[in-house]
Amino acid sequence: MTAHPSPPRRRVTVRAPGKINLSLAVGAVDARGYHELATVFHAVGLYETVTVERAVGLHLHIDSRVPGDVPTDGTNLALRAAELLRSRFTIAEGAAIRIVKDVPVAGGMGGGSADAAATLVALERLWGLGLTADELRRLGAELGADVPFAMLGHTALGRGNGAEVTSVLTTGEYRWVLAVPGGHLSTPEVFARFDALVLQHGREVPAVPEPDHAQLAALRTGDIRQLGATLHNDLEAPACSLHPGLAPVLRAAADSGCPGALVSGSGPTIAVLTEDRDHAERVRRDLDATGLLTQTLDAEGSVPGARIIDED
Ligand code: C5P
């Protein structure tokens, strides 16, 4: 990838997508406390839009169109992304960062990771740093395991802790319904429950889990039924044991005759695969009628990663 040195800008807007995991196999814990994963990330058409402008000091404003609280202090991933660039490249300048959120908060859809990815891409341009996409992805990996994928987009295999991403070939169209139940789940707590369940059942976990080759084949051919049959998430059982609202939604999705459904990442959002746009509308209506959900959304799958959409 070549660098794209560009003159500094006054204002840059970047859009980055949320994600679901089409498969997520969990292995052993590494020295940093991360689990080894083999996961297929799939970017969905719900976006975080981040605008950065020149300013003195760092400032953050969040304009959320989805329920849930987002921290605005130094733990916010967008602010951490800005601090990382400033310290790594000794930048004295500041920025005003504004985030318009459309990805469900703490839902297992990587909204915070999308914020970090979009902020890195936007500030790289605002400050004219001339970094390559690879360099930006490596910086993103320091902020969170899902950040590099939010930059890459489309569909990708994630290895290591999820941050080592390789694009995957897909054909056809993917239409999803995202079913958002009330309540939030914490990613570390869901991984800890996974470990506890493994111990309790005396199960073996692979040191390094294998990618799901049947799923990769279904994506290559665009076979929606086959893809539905391969949806799988090792974090689903622990997420369901922490959140009693999930199992009824998974049953309702199965009753709707859709090709497949699963908990997204560490949950609690449930991703329901549908046949096409009309089917998605019907499934969405059926799920709304159950009264089990605070929100349903529909989105296309395999959309691009973080992209500059406006600048001056
Ligand atoms: O990288 P990120 O900040 O998103 O991860 C949040 C937490 O989720 C980690 O601190 C870890 O507890 C857990 N995690 C894990 N294994 C992974 C990814 C995340 O145990 N591969």
Tab-separated table of C-alpha atoms and ligand atoms in Angstrom, residues 33-37 113 143-146 160-162 187-188 191, ligand 1:
chain	number	residue	atom	x	y	z
A	33	GLY	CA	-5.095	-11.987	28.365
A	34	TYR	CA	-6.660	-12.075	24.876
A	35	HIS	CA	-8.280	-15.232	23.501
A	36	GLU	CA	-7.057	-16.687	20.200
A	37	LEU	CA	-9.862	-16.346	17.655
A	113	SER	CA	-14.140	0.262	17.331
A	143	LEU	CA	-6.728	0.392	20.587
A	144	GLY	CA	-8.826	-2.764	20.253
A	145	ALA	CA	-9.050	-6.137	18.528
A	146	ASP	CA	-11.933	-5.059	16.237
A	160	GLY	CA	-4.871	-13.848	16.578
A	161	ASN	CA	-7.023	-11.758	18.932
A	162	GLY	CA	-9.083	-10.680	15.895
A	187	THR	CA	-17.096	-8.134	26.294
A	188	PRO	CA	-14.589	-9.124	29.051
A	191	PHE	CA	-15.195	-14.037	27.589
B	1	C5P	O1	-9.760	-5.456	22.195
B	1	C5P	P1	-10.974	-5.038	22.944
B	1	C5P	O2	-10.724	-3.845	23.817
B	1	C5P	O3	-12.182	-4.892	22.111
B	1	C5P	O4	-11.308	-6.249	23.931
B	1	C5P	C1	-12.045	-6.044	25.113
B	1	C5P	C2	-11.811	-7.210	26.057
B	1	C5P	O5	-12.435	-8.390	25.542
B	1	C5P	C3	-10.356	-7.615	26.280
B	1	C5P	O6	-9.738	-6.834	27.262
B	1	C5P	C4	-10.514	-9.071	26.711
B	1	C5P	O7	-10.934	-9.148	28.059
B	1	C5P	C5	-11.680	-9.534	25.856
B	1	C5P	N1	-11.193	-10.170	24.594
B	1	C5P	C6	-10.616	-11.438	24.654
B	1	C5P	N2	-10.149	-12.009	23.520
B	1	C5P	C7	-10.254	-11.386	22.320
B	1	C5P	C8	-10.854	-10.106	22.215
B	1	C5P	C9	-11.310	-9.520	23.390
B	1	C5P	O8	-10.536	-12.036	25.739
B	1	C5P	N3	-9.772	-11.986	21.242
